Amino acid sequence: MDGAPAAPTTACKCRHLSTHPRLQIKKWLYKFLPGTTKDFLWVLLITAGAVFSIFFFITENPFDTTSFLSLEEKKLVAWQRARMQLIPGRTNHLQASKDTQKNSETLKNVNSHILIGAPPVEKKLLIIGISSMQHPQGRDLVDTLQSLFSASSSSERKHFTVLVHLAGPEPKWLVQMIYNLSALFKAHIQARELVVITTPLKSYLPLRDLKKTFHNPTTHVAFHSRQNMDYVFLMNFAAHHSDYFLMVEDDVKCTPGFVTQIATAVSAWANRPWVTLEFSQLGLTGKLFRTGDLPRFAHFLLLFYRATPFDGLLSHFHDLMQQTPIQFLPSLFQHLGNSSSFEEEDIGSPSNPAASVHTSLKVANDSVPSNAYSLDENFFYTKSAEAGSHLTVVLDIPAQVSRVQVLTGSDLRDENQLEEGQVELGCDSTNRVTDCDDYILLGLLVNGILNQQVLSHKSGKKVKCVRLLVTATAPSGIVVRHINLWTK
């Protein structure tokens, strides 16, 4: 062979490398280097190692890039891993080994079994996914399913399927659950509104080498690791049967009409970038994904399934995708047994503190922009609303705003609504009288209306400006009936 004679030469060079005069000089000099210089060299070595790990991850990573990460996304993960290595004070969950990376290949061989029902024939708007383990009480899953179906109308149920993944080591419990669910939800199973699956134990990744953390003993780490895999199997099955995937835990109840509210929000955000829309503040419940994102996120869970619970991995996935979760209030779900109802608390009347109102909209006839901010029955009307135009309320004194309500269109008929618009909040107005320096998005108008709590008021940050922004030119004139503010 042509390359055979070269081997001894290479071996010879390696054998005498340690006695090379230049290396001996370097060793001798290093003995007499000051401590700060040693520290600098040590940091330099660590940095070089991190950069090498990035190169290795990108070029040698065994993922199938056509089904998971693009080159740019792999770079994001690699840089995140390197950053965790170089900053020891941060969490180190992204320091996974090459063996863990190979675990993403597991999805290719997963064969979840259908226990009850059949997948929808046509793609649905929504798959509602529930992963359930054996509970001491035993009825939480049943109560959750009853709430999901009873809180939705027959027309709403045509647009979703509930997918349950049963995970438990005891065959007796699995058989009992199949019997109970088949008897209690026969009509929904026949209508393909309920599908129950399980995944054989051989598809699970090993739970060895689990590390105890300060807050979690090994048993808790094992539970979260297995739970991560349960959600992976659930998402893997759901990915091809709907446009969106809603995660729900097995111990919640739902507000009536929750499907319509989610569909309305999805319609408003359809053409905007997001990773999750969140309709609850209860742990994993109420997290909505595009099903096109599920394979990528499922692989991400498998990559770090032993290191961090699901909610922590979802938070870091948001970071990697450079998106923040979009939260909707009030919550559409609450825990079973919670005595509070879904009816909103009495928030009282809006306060509308003293402010000036400014607009770039064309004022029609004798209409006055400040009418939109008044608490009486006056309104503001403009004959045209072009994209980029605005109506901005500038408070005389910045205030902690807890809720904002914007109402557009005729009060009696659904006419003159602003269909394409959003509401933004501004906090700083350096040397400005009629505007703020920058704005953050509060929410989009849906059917010409926004009625939303302001989460930032809990942090004590005060609002100076509230801006109604037109995002697409309206086909006709619009009416702004009210811009109402509640302050603390």
XYZ file of C-alpha atoms in Angstrom:
488
model
C 0.000 0.000 0.000
C 1.220 3.494 -0.863
C 0.710 4.921 2.620
C 2.355 2.047 4.563
C 5.999 3.272 4.616
C 4.967 6.620 6.114
C 3.860 5.086 9.416
C 7.313 4.484 10.969
C 8.422 8.022 10.112
C 5.413 9.497 11.931
C 5.938 7.176 14.885
C 9.604 8.139 15.027
C 8.776 11.846 15.174
C 6.288 11.245 17.964
C 8.740 9.140 19.938
C 11.384 11.869 20.035
C 8.995 14.787 20.410
C 9.413 15.053 24.172
C 13.170 15.511 23.822
C 12.998 18.215 21.197
C 15.199 21.159 22.355
C 12.479 23.741 21.710
C 10.027 21.900 23.973
C 12.661 21.555 26.666
C 13.255 25.303 26.595
C 9.485 25.952 26.861
C 9.250 23.651 29.887
C 12.200 25.388 31.542
C 10.739 28.845 30.922
C 7.312 27.833 32.222
C 8.806 26.906 35.590
C 9.846 30.513 36.085
C 6.751 32.283 34.666
C 4.841 34.519 37.106
C 1.428 33.320 38.329
C -0.582 35.799 36.238
C 1.129 34.639 33.073
C 0.365 31.026 33.977
C -3.282 31.959 34.495
C -3.323 33.646 31.104
C -1.876 30.569 29.421
C -4.402 28.367 31.238
C -7.339 30.482 30.029
C -5.833 30.429 26.546
C -5.700 26.625 26.622
C -9.327 26.377 27.842
C -10.480 28.771 25.133
C -8.634 26.792 22.473
C -10.287 23.625 23.757
C -13.731 25.219 23.593
C -13.154 26.424 20.036
C -11.980 22.938 19.072
C -15.163 21.459 20.615
C -17.228 23.840 18.474
C -15.420 22.726 15.335
C -15.782 19.067 16.312
C -19.468 19.449 17.151
C -20.230 21.069 13.823
C -18.155 18.795 11.609
C -18.392 15.461 13.442
C -21.820 15.706 15.048
C -23.711 12.494 14.219
C -27.105 14.217 13.853
C -28.979 13.792 10.628
C -29.028 17.468 9.655
C -31.808 17.027 7.118
C -34.210 16.068 9.911
C -32.851 18.233 12.710
C -30.370 21.101 12.758
C -29.108 23.288 9.984
C -25.448 24.309 10.044
C -26.331 27.693 11.560
C -28.430 26.054 14.298
C -25.609 23.626 15.066
C -23.311 26.610 15.464
C -25.776 28.132 17.936
C -25.800 24.991 20.058
C -22.028 24.686 19.826
C -21.419 28.253 20.907
C -23.868 27.777 23.771
C -21.929 24.711 24.897
C -18.635 26.555 24.667
C -20.013 29.489 26.641
C -21.160 27.155 29.429
C -17.659 25.665 29.573
C -15.910 29.030 29.725
C -18.231 30.560 32.369
C -18.211 28.108 35.320
C -20.756 30.121 37.294
C -23.502 29.314 34.793
C -25.455 26.098 34.540
C -23.523 23.386 32.732
C -26.402 21.400 31.223
C -25.131 21.899 27.676
C -21.856 20.106 28.424
C -23.220 16.854 27.044
C -20.913 14.143 25.794
C -20.655 12.808 22.271
C -22.518 9.707 23.456
C -25.480 11.889 24.445
C -25.471 13.541 21.024
C -25.867 10.125 19.438
C -29.060 9.634 21.458
C -30.922 11.819 18.984
C -30.805 8.847 16.624
C -33.272 7.179 19.005
C -36.220 8.927 17.351
C -35.593 7.051 14.110
C -36.236 3.761 15.887
C -39.109 4.772 18.203
C -42.234 2.722 17.644
C -44.964 4.051 19.924
C -47.992 1.748 19.998
C -51.607 2.897 19.717
C -53.614 1.482 22.627
C -56.942 3.211 21.996
C -58.440 4.992 18.981
C -56.926 5.996 15.657
C -55.160 9.146 14.404
C -57.252 11.703 12.506
C -57.693 11.004 8.809
C -57.100 14.650 7.918
C -54.696 17.064 9.537
C -56.292 18.954 12.432
C -55.664 22.465 13.655
C -54.593 21.227 17.060
C -53.223 18.163 18.827
C -53.627 18.452 22.598
C -50.843 16.334 24.078
C -50.900 14.824 27.578
C -48.202 12.610 29.090
C -49.501 10.670 32.081
C -47.857 8.420 34.646
C -49.458 6.354 37.383
C -50.895 8.573 40.132
C -51.821 7.552 43.681
C -55.205 9.292 43.252
C -55.777 7.628 39.916
C -58.479 9.972 38.569
C -56.541 13.078 37.525
C -56.224 12.054 33.875
C -59.890 11.133 33.619
C -60.959 14.447 35.151
C -58.654 16.358 32.803
C -60.062 14.607 29.730
C -63.620 15.243 30.866
C -62.813 18.922 31.298
C -61.185 19.166 27.844
C -64.214 17.700 26.092
C -66.906 19.408 28.187
C -65.254 22.830 27.832
C -65.401 22.616 24.023
C -68.387 22.626 21.691
C -69.055 19.968 19.065
C -67.869 22.343 16.331
C -64.655 23.085 18.280
C -63.965 19.365 18.737
C -63.824 18.941 14.975
C -60.590 20.916 15.002
C -58.587 19.037 17.630
C -57.579 15.575 18.782
C -56.428 14.731 22.296
C -53.312 12.532 22.305
C -52.440 10.775 25.578
C -49.127 9.030 26.184
C -49.356 6.508 29.036
C -46.003 5.837 30.692
C -45.723 3.291 33.478
C -43.740 0.166 34.297
C -46.730 -1.781 35.666
C -48.706 -3.682 32.977
C -51.668 -4.060 35.357
C -52.058 -0.275 35.605
C -51.784 0.076 31.838
C -54.509 -2.533 31.247
C -56.786 -0.878 33.814
C -56.322 2.547 32.202
C -57.144 1.153 28.762
C -60.351 -0.360 30.133
C -61.401 2.800 31.997
C -60.702 5.238 29.156
C -62.341 2.994 26.553
C -65.524 2.826 28.627
C -65.704 6.480 29.672
C -64.801 8.123 26.357
C -66.231 5.709 23.806
C -67.982 8.426 21.753
C -64.854 10.579 21.552
C -62.724 7.570 20.573
C -65.109 6.662 17.771
C -65.056 10.274 16.546
C -61.210 10.165 16.481
C -61.115 12.883 19.120
C -59.060 10.768 21.544
C -56.004 8.616 20.858
C -54.001 6.828 23.560
C -50.459 5.565 22.942
C -47.548 4.078 24.863
C -43.886 3.479 24.101
C -42.057 0.224 24.925
C -39.319 0.394 27.540
C -36.680 -0.641 25.011
C -37.123 2.736 23.275
C -36.091 4.659 26.398
C -32.544 5.875 26.744
C -30.510 4.639 29.738
C -30.767 6.427 33.085
C -27.230 5.683 34.209
C -24.630 8.236 35.281
C -27.285 10.584 36.667
C -25.803 13.415 38.684
C -27.338 14.558 41.947
C -27.805 18.323 42.141
C -28.065 20.652 45.105
C -31.834 20.874 44.755
C -32.639 17.429 43.357
C -31.640 13.972 44.596
C -30.888 11.262 42.062
C -34.474 9.955 42.184
C -35.811 13.362 41.087
C -33.224 13.605 38.325
C -34.294 10.169 37.091
C -37.959 11.233 37.138
C -37.279 14.384 35.099
C -35.054 12.479 32.675
C -37.768 9.918 32.007
C -40.385 12.672 31.765
C -38.304 14.414 29.099
C -38.304 11.212 27.057
C -42.070 10.800 27.533
C -42.617 14.240 26.040
C -40.245 13.435 23.186
C -42.311 10.349 22.281
C -45.527 12.376 22.548
C -44.223 15.105 20.242
C -42.729 12.604 17.828
C -46.136 10.973 17.329
C -48.047 14.270 17.148
C -45.812 16.032 14.635
C -47.613 14.889 11.484
C -51.278 15.099 12.569
C -51.912 18.825 13.129
C -50.664 22.340 12.498
C -50.171 23.120 16.189
C -49.388 21.165 19.340
C -50.741 22.195 22.755
C -49.135 20.701 25.834
C -51.407 20.021 28.808
C -50.551 18.286 32.072
C -52.831 15.555 33.387
C -54.195 17.453 36.404
C -55.897 20.559 34.999
C -59.299 21.870 34.026
C -60.070 24.205 31.141
C -62.033 27.387 30.662
C -65.054 27.014 28.319
C -64.282 27.986 24.737
C -60.523 27.637 25.195
C -60.114 26.204 21.677
C -61.702 29.239 20.037
C -59.540 31.599 22.095
C -56.381 29.720 21.086
C -57.443 29.618 17.417
C -58.073 33.375 17.488
C -54.646 34.074 18.967
C -52.966 31.742 16.453
C -54.677 33.551 13.594
C -53.375 36.896 14.830
C -49.805 35.581 15.222
C -49.746 33.345 12.140
C -47.266 35.449 10.159
C -45.019 36.466 13.046
C -42.000 34.636 14.465
C -42.493 32.756 17.733
C -41.466 29.509 19.396
C -44.279 29.139 21.937
C -47.555 30.866 22.666
C -48.371 30.383 26.346
C -51.953 30.276 27.596
C -51.219 29.380 31.205
C -48.651 30.035 33.919
C -49.001 26.472 35.272
C -45.702 24.725 34.582
C -45.857 22.901 31.246
C -49.587 23.402 30.681
C -50.779 25.722 27.948
C -47.570 25.782 25.880
C -48.422 25.906 22.164
C -45.893 24.916 19.469
C -45.972 24.861 15.709
C -45.711 21.178 14.800
C -42.990 22.097 12.312
C -40.803 22.979 15.315
C -41.475 19.733 17.207
C -38.765 17.530 15.590
C -36.098 20.128 16.324
C -37.235 20.589 19.920
C -37.655 16.826 20.479
C -34.066 16.235 19.381
C -32.945 19.048 21.673
C -34.711 17.337 24.607
C -33.009 14.042 23.810
C -29.648 15.728 23.570
C -29.842 16.929 27.190
C -32.555 14.705 28.680
C -30.484 13.753 31.748
C -29.286 17.236 32.621
C -32.275 19.546 33.114
C -36.075 19.285 33.608
C -38.347 20.073 30.680
C -39.120 23.682 31.611
C -35.415 24.524 31.896
C -34.647 23.009 28.501
C -37.558 24.880 26.940
C -36.176 28.129 28.332
C -32.758 27.467 26.787
C -34.384 26.411 23.512
C -36.009 29.858 23.420
C -32.564 31.376 23.918
C -31.061 29.364 21.072
C -33.926 30.297 18.752
C -33.575 33.927 19.905
C -37.281 34.178 20.715
C -39.127 34.932 23.931
C -42.402 33.172 24.813
C -45.588 35.090 24.022
C -47.866 35.035 27.070
C -51.636 35.459 27.049
C -53.753 36.377 30.040
C -55.949 35.422 31.758
C -55.010 31.752 31.967
C -57.148 29.218 30.091
C -56.219 26.398 32.508
C -56.003 25.840 36.236
C -55.168 22.944 38.525
C -57.826 20.413 39.489
C -59.179 21.077 42.939
C -58.404 24.782 42.755
C -61.353 26.527 44.364
C -61.015 29.672 42.255
C -63.122 29.947 39.119
C -62.199 31.139 35.649
C -64.314 34.210 36.052
C -62.065 37.241 36.163
C -61.850 39.185 39.370
C -63.605 42.505 39.531
C -60.945 44.835 38.189
C -63.043 47.932 38.647
C -63.232 50.860 36.276
C -60.281 52.192 34.271
C -58.439 55.132 35.774
C -56.933 56.783 32.651
C -54.476 59.132 34.388
C -53.798 62.578 32.933
C -52.157 62.369 29.520
C -51.839 63.952 26.101
C -52.834 62.144 22.902
C -50.864 62.402 19.642
C -51.514 60.816 16.257
C -50.237 60.600 12.703
C -53.672 59.445 11.510
C -55.689 61.792 9.319
C -58.323 63.405 11.515
C -61.810 63.263 10.006
C -64.193 66.237 10.270
C -64.335 67.506 13.854
C -63.113 64.270 15.463
C -60.589 64.812 18.244
C -57.834 62.235 19.027
C -58.257 62.734 22.780
C -61.814 61.356 22.486
C -60.295 57.870 22.250
C -58.837 58.286 25.742
C -61.892 59.821 27.371
C -64.003 57.758 29.760
C -67.322 58.926 28.289
C -69.040 57.739 25.103
C -67.015 59.916 22.726
C -64.829 58.236 20.094
C -62.163 59.091 17.550
C -62.748 58.531 13.819
C -60.281 58.617 10.942
C -61.173 58.193 7.275
C -58.004 56.240 6.488
C -55.335 54.349 8.402
C -52.083 53.604 6.619
C -49.490 51.108 7.787
C -47.099 52.732 10.253
C -49.524 55.393 11.467
C -50.258 55.561 15.176
C -52.342 56.934 18.028
C -50.192 57.449 21.123
C -51.160 58.250 24.694
C -48.333 59.981 26.613
C -48.892 60.059 30.370
C -48.064 63.267 32.188
C -46.506 61.185 34.985
C -45.251 57.619 34.313
C -47.420 55.049 36.098
C -47.529 51.333 36.894
C -50.082 50.116 34.358
C -51.674 46.750 35.206
C -54.088 46.411 32.275
C -54.683 47.956 28.864
C -57.909 47.787 26.874
C -58.256 49.052 23.302
C -61.642 48.935 21.571
C -62.043 49.770 17.876
C -65.024 49.609 15.546
C -68.680 50.500 15.886
C -70.243 49.564 19.200
C -73.361 48.178 17.515
C -71.986 46.681 14.309
C -68.665 45.037 13.488
C -67.672 47.898 11.201
C -64.679 50.245 11.099
C -62.523 47.891 13.154
C -58.762 48.016 13.008
C -58.082 44.461 11.858
C -54.296 44.750 11.590
C -52.876 46.591 14.559
C -50.893 46.174 17.753
C -50.493 47.884 21.112
C -47.043 48.815 22.411
C -45.737 50.230 25.691
C -42.955 52.786 26.099
C -41.155 53.474 29.377
C -38.470 56.033 28.549
C -38.922 59.449 26.988
C -35.589 61.228 27.277
C -36.074 64.833 26.136
C -39.300 63.856 24.358
C -42.727 65.351 24.942
C -44.936 63.571 22.408
C -43.287 60.140 22.178
C -41.055 57.557 23.905
C -37.560 56.428 22.968
C -38.507 52.804 22.282
C -41.432 50.427 22.671
C -42.129 46.818 23.576
C -45.029 44.839 22.138
C -47.928 44.253 24.528
C -50.189 42.371 22.107
C -52.038 42.263 18.795
C -55.586 43.386 18.190
C -57.942 40.454 17.644
C -61.245 41.348 15.968
C -60.361 44.967 16.594
C -59.897 44.515 20.350
C -57.095 44.116 22.872
C -57.802 43.491 26.552
C -54.651 42.374 28.300
C -52.890 42.432 31.626
C -49.437 43.978 31.769
C -46.945 41.548 33.299
C -44.199 44.128 33.720
C -46.189 46.085 36.322
C -45.177 43.452 38.886
C -41.541 44.413 38.415
C -42.316 48.004 39.300
C -41.434 49.391 35.873
C -43.517 52.425 34.999
C -45.190 53.130 31.650
C -44.921 56.506 29.958
C -46.493 55.821 26.529
C -49.222 53.532 25.164
C -49.167 53.350 21.352
C -51.780 51.912 19.006
C -49.860 51.095 15.818
C -51.445 50.289 12.440
C -49.530 47.349 10.914
C -51.398 47.097 7.592
C -53.330 49.756 5.687
C -57.036 49.545 6.546
C -59.484 49.224 3.638
C -61.748 51.920 5.122
C -61.920 54.386 7.988
C -61.578 53.188 11.572
C -63.217 54.084 14.858
C -61.199 54.039 18.087
C -63.840 53.911 20.822
C -61.669 53.560 23.890
C -58.104 53.299 25.098
C -58.526 52.376 28.765
C -55.776 52.012 31.352
C -55.797 50.484 34.824
C -53.018 51.702 37.093
C -51.669 50.628 40.483
